[in-house]
Short mmCIF file of C-alpha atoms in Angstrom, two decimals:
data_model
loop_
_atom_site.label_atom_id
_atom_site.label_comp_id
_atom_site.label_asym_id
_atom_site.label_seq_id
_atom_site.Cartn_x
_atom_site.Cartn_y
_atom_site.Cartn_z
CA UNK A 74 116.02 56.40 119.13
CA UNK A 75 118.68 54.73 120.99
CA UNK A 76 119.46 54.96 124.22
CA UNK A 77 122.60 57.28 124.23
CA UNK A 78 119.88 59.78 122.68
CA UNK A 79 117.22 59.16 125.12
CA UNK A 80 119.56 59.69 127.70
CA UNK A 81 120.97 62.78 126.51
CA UNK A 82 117.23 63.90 125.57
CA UNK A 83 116.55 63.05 129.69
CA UNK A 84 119.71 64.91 131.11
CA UNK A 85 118.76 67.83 128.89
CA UNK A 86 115.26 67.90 130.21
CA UNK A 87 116.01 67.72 133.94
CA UNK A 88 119.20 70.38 133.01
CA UNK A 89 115.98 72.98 131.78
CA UNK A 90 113.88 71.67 134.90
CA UNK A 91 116.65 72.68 137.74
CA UNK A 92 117.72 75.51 135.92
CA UNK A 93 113.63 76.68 135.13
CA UNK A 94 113.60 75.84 139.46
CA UNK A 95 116.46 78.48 139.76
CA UNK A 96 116.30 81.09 137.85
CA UNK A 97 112.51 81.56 136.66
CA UNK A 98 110.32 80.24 139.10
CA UNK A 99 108.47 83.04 141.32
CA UNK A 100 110.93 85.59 139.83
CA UNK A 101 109.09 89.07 138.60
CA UNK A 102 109.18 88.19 135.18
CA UNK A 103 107.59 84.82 135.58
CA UNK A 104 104.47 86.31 138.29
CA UNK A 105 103.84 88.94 134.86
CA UNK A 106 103.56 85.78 132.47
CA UNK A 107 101.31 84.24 135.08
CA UNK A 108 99.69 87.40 135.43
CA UNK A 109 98.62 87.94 132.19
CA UNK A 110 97.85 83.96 131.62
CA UNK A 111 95.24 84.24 134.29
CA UNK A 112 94.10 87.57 133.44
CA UNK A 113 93.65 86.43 129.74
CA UNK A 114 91.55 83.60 130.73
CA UNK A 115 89.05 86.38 133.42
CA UNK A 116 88.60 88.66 130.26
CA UNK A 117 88.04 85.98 127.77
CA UNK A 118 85.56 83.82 130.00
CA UNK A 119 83.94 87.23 130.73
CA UNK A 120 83.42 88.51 127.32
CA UNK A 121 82.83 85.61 125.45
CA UNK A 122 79.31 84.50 123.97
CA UNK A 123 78.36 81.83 125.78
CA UNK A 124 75.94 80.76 123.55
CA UNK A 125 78.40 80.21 120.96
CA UNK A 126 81.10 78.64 122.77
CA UNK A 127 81.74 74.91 121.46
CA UNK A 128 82.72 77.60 118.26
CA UNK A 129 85.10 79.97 119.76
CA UNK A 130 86.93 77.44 121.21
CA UNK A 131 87.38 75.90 118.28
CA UNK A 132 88.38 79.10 116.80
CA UNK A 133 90.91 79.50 119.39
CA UNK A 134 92.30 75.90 119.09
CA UNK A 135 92.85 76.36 115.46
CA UNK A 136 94.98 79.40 116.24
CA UNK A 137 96.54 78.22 119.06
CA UNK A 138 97.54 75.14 116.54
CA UNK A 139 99.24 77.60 113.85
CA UNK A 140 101.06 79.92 116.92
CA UNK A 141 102.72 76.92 118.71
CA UNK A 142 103.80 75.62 115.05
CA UNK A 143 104.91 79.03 114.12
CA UNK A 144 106.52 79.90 117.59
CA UNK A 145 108.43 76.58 117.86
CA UNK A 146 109.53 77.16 114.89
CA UNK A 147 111.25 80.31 115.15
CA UNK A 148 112.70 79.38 118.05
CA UNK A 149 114.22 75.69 116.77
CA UNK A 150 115.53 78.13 113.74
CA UNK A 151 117.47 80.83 116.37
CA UNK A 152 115.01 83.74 115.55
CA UNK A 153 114.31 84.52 118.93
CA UNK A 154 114.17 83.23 122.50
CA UNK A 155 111.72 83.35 125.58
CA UNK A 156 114.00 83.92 128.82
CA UNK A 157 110.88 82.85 131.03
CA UNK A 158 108.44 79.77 131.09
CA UNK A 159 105.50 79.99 133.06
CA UNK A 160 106.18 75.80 132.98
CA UNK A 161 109.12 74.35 132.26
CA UNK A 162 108.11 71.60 130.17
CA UNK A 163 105.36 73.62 128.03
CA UNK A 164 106.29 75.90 124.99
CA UNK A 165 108.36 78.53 125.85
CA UNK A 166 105.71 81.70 126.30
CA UNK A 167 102.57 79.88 126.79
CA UNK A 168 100.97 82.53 128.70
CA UNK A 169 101.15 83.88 125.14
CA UNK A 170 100.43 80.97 122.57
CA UNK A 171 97.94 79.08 124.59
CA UNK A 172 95.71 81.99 126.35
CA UNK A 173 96.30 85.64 125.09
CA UNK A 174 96.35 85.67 121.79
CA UNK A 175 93.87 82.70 121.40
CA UNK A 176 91.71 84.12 122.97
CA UNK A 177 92.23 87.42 121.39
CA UNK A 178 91.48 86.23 118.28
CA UNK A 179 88.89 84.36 118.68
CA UNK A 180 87.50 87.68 120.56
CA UNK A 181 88.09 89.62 117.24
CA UNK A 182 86.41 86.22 115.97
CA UNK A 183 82.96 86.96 117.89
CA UNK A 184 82.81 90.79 117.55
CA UNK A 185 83.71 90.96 113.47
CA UNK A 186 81.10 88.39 111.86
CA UNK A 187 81.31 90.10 108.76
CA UNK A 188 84.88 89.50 106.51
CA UNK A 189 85.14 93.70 106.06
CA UNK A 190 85.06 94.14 109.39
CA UNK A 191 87.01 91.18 110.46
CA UNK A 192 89.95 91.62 108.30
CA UNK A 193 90.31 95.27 109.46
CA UNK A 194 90.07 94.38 112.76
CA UNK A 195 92.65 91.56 112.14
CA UNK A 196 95.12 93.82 110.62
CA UNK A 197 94.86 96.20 113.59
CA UNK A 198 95.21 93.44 116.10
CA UNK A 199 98.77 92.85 113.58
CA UNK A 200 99.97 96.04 113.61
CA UNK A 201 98.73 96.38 117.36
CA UNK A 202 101.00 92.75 118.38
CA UNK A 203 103.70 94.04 116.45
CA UNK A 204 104.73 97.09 117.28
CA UNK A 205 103.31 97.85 120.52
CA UNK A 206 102.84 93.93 122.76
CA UNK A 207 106.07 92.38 121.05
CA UNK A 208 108.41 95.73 121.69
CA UNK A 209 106.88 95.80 125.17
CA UNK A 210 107.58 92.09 125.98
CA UNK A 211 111.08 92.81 124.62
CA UNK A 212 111.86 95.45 126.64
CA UNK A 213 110.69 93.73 129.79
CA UNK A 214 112.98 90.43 128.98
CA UNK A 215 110.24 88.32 128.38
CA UNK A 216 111.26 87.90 124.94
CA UNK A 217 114.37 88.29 123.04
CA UNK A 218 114.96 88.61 119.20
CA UNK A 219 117.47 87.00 118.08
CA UNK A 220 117.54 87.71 113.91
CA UNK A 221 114.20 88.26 113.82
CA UNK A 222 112.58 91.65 113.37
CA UNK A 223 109.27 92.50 114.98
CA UNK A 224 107.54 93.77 111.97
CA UNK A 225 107.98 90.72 110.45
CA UNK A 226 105.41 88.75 112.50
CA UNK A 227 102.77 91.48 111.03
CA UNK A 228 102.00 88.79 107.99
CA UNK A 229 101.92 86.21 109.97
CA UNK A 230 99.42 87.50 112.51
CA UNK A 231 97.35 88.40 109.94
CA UNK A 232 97.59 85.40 108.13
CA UNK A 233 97.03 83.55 111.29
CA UNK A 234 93.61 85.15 111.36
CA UNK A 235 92.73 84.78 107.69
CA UNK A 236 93.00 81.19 107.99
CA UNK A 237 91.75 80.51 111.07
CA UNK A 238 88.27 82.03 110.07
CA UNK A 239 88.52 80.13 106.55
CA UNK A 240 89.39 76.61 108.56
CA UNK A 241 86.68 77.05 110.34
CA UNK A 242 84.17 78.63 107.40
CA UNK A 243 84.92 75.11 106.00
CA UNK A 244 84.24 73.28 109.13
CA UNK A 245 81.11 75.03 109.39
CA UNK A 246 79.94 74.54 106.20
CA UNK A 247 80.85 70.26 106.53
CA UNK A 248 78.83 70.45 109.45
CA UNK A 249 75.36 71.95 108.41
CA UNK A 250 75.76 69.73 104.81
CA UNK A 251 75.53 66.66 107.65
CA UNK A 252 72.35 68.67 109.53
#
């Protein structure tokens, strides 16, 4: 990188910083991002098995890993936008990509041990994130679609899940070959 880019990289970054200072901090939208980033953490740490937890978290961080790629992505590509950042310098809507839906999954994770029962409750978590969370978090300006069309996440969540559980199937089965 040279240093016209660097530059250009650092004026862009302190541009999103003063304007983040501005416009998002402390305003209503940002206190319900923080709001549900804290309450997402309560219910989690509240209803998970502790027992099992070296797991779950696992679980989560292997689908927090494929909703940051898949969230950066759509937004480098145009297909929507996230008005308000909880931080500045974090992915857009982590509130969203590194508590709730983490930690939702990996919920749906401890509940459904069984694949049956998992992959139904997987597909109504999809159809559940899709056309009831996403058209709620539209209409309250947390997020904005750009070309993108809420009912085409409803794969993706699902196939979020799906792998998630066979990643970690795998990793699981490594592990108690080395035991």
């Amino acid at each position: 990188m040279n240093c016209l880019s660097i530059d250009l990289q650092w004026k862009l970054t302190m541009s999103r910083f003063e304007e983040w200072l501005k416009e998002e901090l402390f305003h209503f939208k940002w206190w319900i991002l923080l709001a549900v980033f804290i309450l997402s953490i309560f219910i989690w740490w509240k209803s998970i098995d502790k027992s099992r937890l070296s797991e779950l978290v696992l679980f989560a961080g292997i689908v927090c890993i494929f909703i940051l790629i898949l969230d950066e992505w759509g937004e480098e590509l145009a297909l929507w936008d996230y008005p308000v950042k909880i931080f500045p310098l974090f992915p857009p809507i982590s509130a969203i990509d590194l508590a709730s839906l983490p930690f939702l999954y990996s919920l749906i994770y401890q509940y459904f041990s069984t694949w049956k029962s998992y992959t139904i409750a997987s597909i109504i978590m999809s159809v559940l994130s899709c056309f009831v969370m996403e058209p709620l978090f539209i209409l309250s300006g947390i997020y904005q679609v750009i070309t993108w069309k809420t009912y085409y996440g409803l794969p993706l969540y699902f196939a979020i899940a799906i792998c998630s559980k066979f990643i970690l199937a795998q990793i699981k089965k490594i592990e108690s070959k080395t035991n």
